[in-house]
Amino acid sequence: MGISSGFTRLHVVLRVYCTCPDKVLKITPYEVPEHIPMAGPLQTFVHVCHENGRWMSRLPEKLWDIPLYNLALPGSHDTMTYCLDKSSAVSGNESKLVKFLNKCLPCIVRPIIMKWSITQVLTVTEQLEAGVRYLDFRIAHKTNDPSMNLYFVHMVYTTVTVQDILWEILRWLETHPQEVVIIACRNFDGLTKRLHNHLVACIKDIFQCKLCPRNVVPTLRTMWHLGHQLIVSYEEEVELEKHCELWPPIPYWWGNKTSTRALIRYLERMKRMGRPGKFFVAGINLTENLRYILVHPFGSLKKMTLQSLPCLKIWIKQQYPGPKKKCINIIAGDFIGNNDFVKDVIELNTKINLPLHCQ
């Protein structure tokens, strides 16, 4: 989900314009208006709710024996974009046009790239502390880099390496022994077979027995008993066949839409088709194109996301976790420290009754 033919596949989260009419808006289920009222000026706060840092350990006991893929889990989309390197080369996976424009007009193109590439402002530790339990890792090896260093990427590379972040996650897990985290390793821009072997070896060496093998039914009670805290999804079939500690790719519902209504219709259509059997992600991400960026020359991903939060909140609160056809599992968003996104997703688990019920 990078750029193709210019800026045609940059990510944003739900677009909605901000108006402040006096009348009350009535919204029926799954009807999301393009215009939604927001009280006062645009909210730009970032809040880390430390009470969410241990939310799994505080779930009622009736939920301890439910597989994690039947619970509601908050996720962050493009987790590592908070540390993109402003001076980095453009990713080798981007189009020749983007590379050419960046080379010829860096003073104009580079600020645009940064405005539409950054999807998070909280560090990975802050995201985990805020309650996020699904991390979206886009991993890459820099073009012409002779070292084995791996980075994260979203148009440009990050300032930190993958190995440094894995150690950071381990430190957090060690202080939160009853929390479980899911990592989706994706994209693999520029990774050779040798680099894949290196990455998997790092994952296994760092996390060791904390890794949950894919033959385990991942309930909280089971994982607590076995000492497992990490599920690693890996989008490379060869490595999956060799390592039982790696889980298969997690389906990501990506709408590829430019309007909020179209995205919600897409997500509801996917729900009607039926949820996957295990982990999957409902991505609350719009995809703008070059025309959209030109029409909004002073816009940014952050502005669009903050304006979308009321609309996003409405859709989330209508969801139900569980195993049935229209239930959800992971919901991933941008700028997760804003508003009550994480809290709203966590609270969906209060709707679960035994036997599991999904309305």
PDB file of N, CA and C in Angstrom, residues 1-10 93-98 155 288-290:
ATOM      1  N   MET A   1       0.840  -1.199   0.000  1.00  0.00           N
ATOM      2  CA  MET A   1       0.000   0.000   0.000  1.00  0.00           C
ATOM      3  C   MET A   1       0.874   1.248   0.000  1.00  0.00           C
ATOM      4  N   GLY A   2       1.783   1.352  -0.960  1.00  0.00           N
ATOM      5  CA  GLY A   2       2.631   2.528  -1.064  1.00  0.00           C
ATOM      6  C   GLY A   2       2.135   3.448  -2.147  1.00  0.00           C
ATOM      7  N   ILE A   3       3.057   4.101  -2.854  1.00  0.00           N
ATOM      8  CA  ILE A   3       2.684   5.009  -3.925  1.00  0.00           C
ATOM      9  C   ILE A   3       2.814   4.274  -5.247  1.00  0.00           C
ATOM     10  N   SER A   4       1.887   4.503  -6.148  1.00  0.00           N
ATOM     11  CA  SER A   4       1.950   3.936  -7.484  1.00  0.00           C
ATOM     12  C   SER A   4       1.513   5.008  -8.457  1.00  0.00           C
ATOM     13  N   SER A   5       2.359   5.270  -9.461  1.00  0.00           N
ATOM     14  CA  SER A   5       2.101   6.338 -10.448  1.00  0.00           C
ATOM     15  C   SER A   5       1.868   7.663  -9.739  1.00  0.00           C
ATOM     16  N   GLY A   6       2.901   8.145  -9.084  1.00  0.00           N
ATOM     17  CA  GLY A   6       2.768   9.379  -8.331  1.00  0.00           C
ATOM     18  C   GLY A   6       2.202   9.093  -6.968  1.00  0.00           C
ATOM     19  N   PHE A   7       1.395  10.019  -6.440  1.00  0.00           N
ATOM     20  CA  PHE A   7       0.835   9.869  -5.113  1.00  0.00           C
ATOM     21  C   PHE A   7      -0.545   9.223  -5.183  1.00  0.00           C
ATOM     22  N   THR A   8      -0.667   8.066  -5.791  1.00  0.00           N
ATOM     23  CA  THR A   8      -1.996   7.468  -5.971  1.00  0.00           C
ATOM     24  C   THR A   8      -2.361   6.481  -4.884  1.00  0.00           C
ATOM     25  N   ARG A   9      -1.412   6.097  -4.008  1.00  0.00           N
ATOM     26  CA  ARG A   9      -1.776   5.092  -3.008  1.00  0.00           C
ATOM     27  C   ARG A   9      -1.263   5.438  -1.623  1.00  0.00           C
ATOM     28  N   LEU A  10      -1.139   6.743  -1.335  1.00  0.00           N
ATOM     29  CA  LEU A  10      -0.800   7.158   0.037  1.00  0.00           C
ATOM     30  C   LEU A  10      -1.999   6.899   0.938  1.00  0.00           C
ATOM     31  N   ASN A  93      10.907   0.889  -3.597  1.00  0.00           N
ATOM     32  CA  ASN A  93       9.672   0.310  -4.123  1.00  0.00           C
ATOM     33  C   ASN A  93       8.743   1.354  -4.732  1.00  0.00           C
ATOM     34  N   GLU A  94       9.104   2.629  -4.582  1.00  0.00           N
ATOM     35  CA  GLU A  94       8.248   3.682  -5.119  1.00  0.00           C
ATOM     36  C   GLU A  94       8.461   3.849  -6.615  1.00  0.00           C
ATOM     37  N   SER A  95       7.536   4.577  -7.244  1.00  0.00           N
ATOM     38  CA  SER A  95       7.571   4.722  -8.704  1.00  0.00           C
ATOM     39  C   SER A  95       8.737   5.611  -9.137  1.00  0.00           C
ATOM     40  N   LYS A  96       9.116   5.451 -10.396  1.00  0.00           N
ATOM     41  CA  LYS A  96      10.189   6.268 -10.954  1.00  0.00           C
ATOM     42  C   LYS A  96       9.809   7.747 -10.956  1.00  0.00           C
ATOM     43  N   LEU A  97       8.512   8.028 -11.129  1.00  0.00           N
ATOM     44  CA  LEU A  97       8.061   9.415 -11.139  1.00  0.00           C
ATOM     45  C   LEU A  97       8.310  10.084  -9.799  1.00  0.00           C
ATOM     46  N   VAL A  98       7.958   9.390  -8.707  1.00  0.00           N
ATOM     47  CA  VAL A  98       8.166   9.951  -7.374  1.00  0.00           C
ATOM     48  C   VAL A  98       9.649  10.190  -7.130  1.00  0.00           C
ATOM     49  N   MET A 155       7.138   5.135   2.136  1.00  0.00           N
ATOM     50  CA  MET A 155       7.704   6.061   1.146  1.00  0.00           C
ATOM     51  C   MET A 155       9.160   6.366   1.439  1.00  0.00           C
ATOM     52  N   GLU A 288      -6.112   8.385  -0.676  1.00  0.00           N
ATOM     53  CA  GLU A 288      -6.274   9.537  -1.551  1.00  0.00           C
ATOM     54  C   GLU A 288      -5.425   9.363  -2.800  1.00  0.00           C
ATOM     55  N   ASN A 289      -5.739  10.128  -3.814  1.00  0.00           N
ATOM     56  CA  ASN A 289      -4.970  10.083  -5.048  1.00  0.00           C
ATOM     57  C   ASN A 289      -4.347  11.447  -5.322  1.00  0.00           C
ATOM     58  N   LEU A 290      -3.656  11.553  -6.430  1.00  0.00           N
ATOM     59  CA  LEU A 290      -2.980  12.809  -6.764  1.00  0.00           C
ATOM     60  C   LEU A 290      -3.963  13.967  -6.837  1.00  0.00           C
TER      61      LEU A 290
END
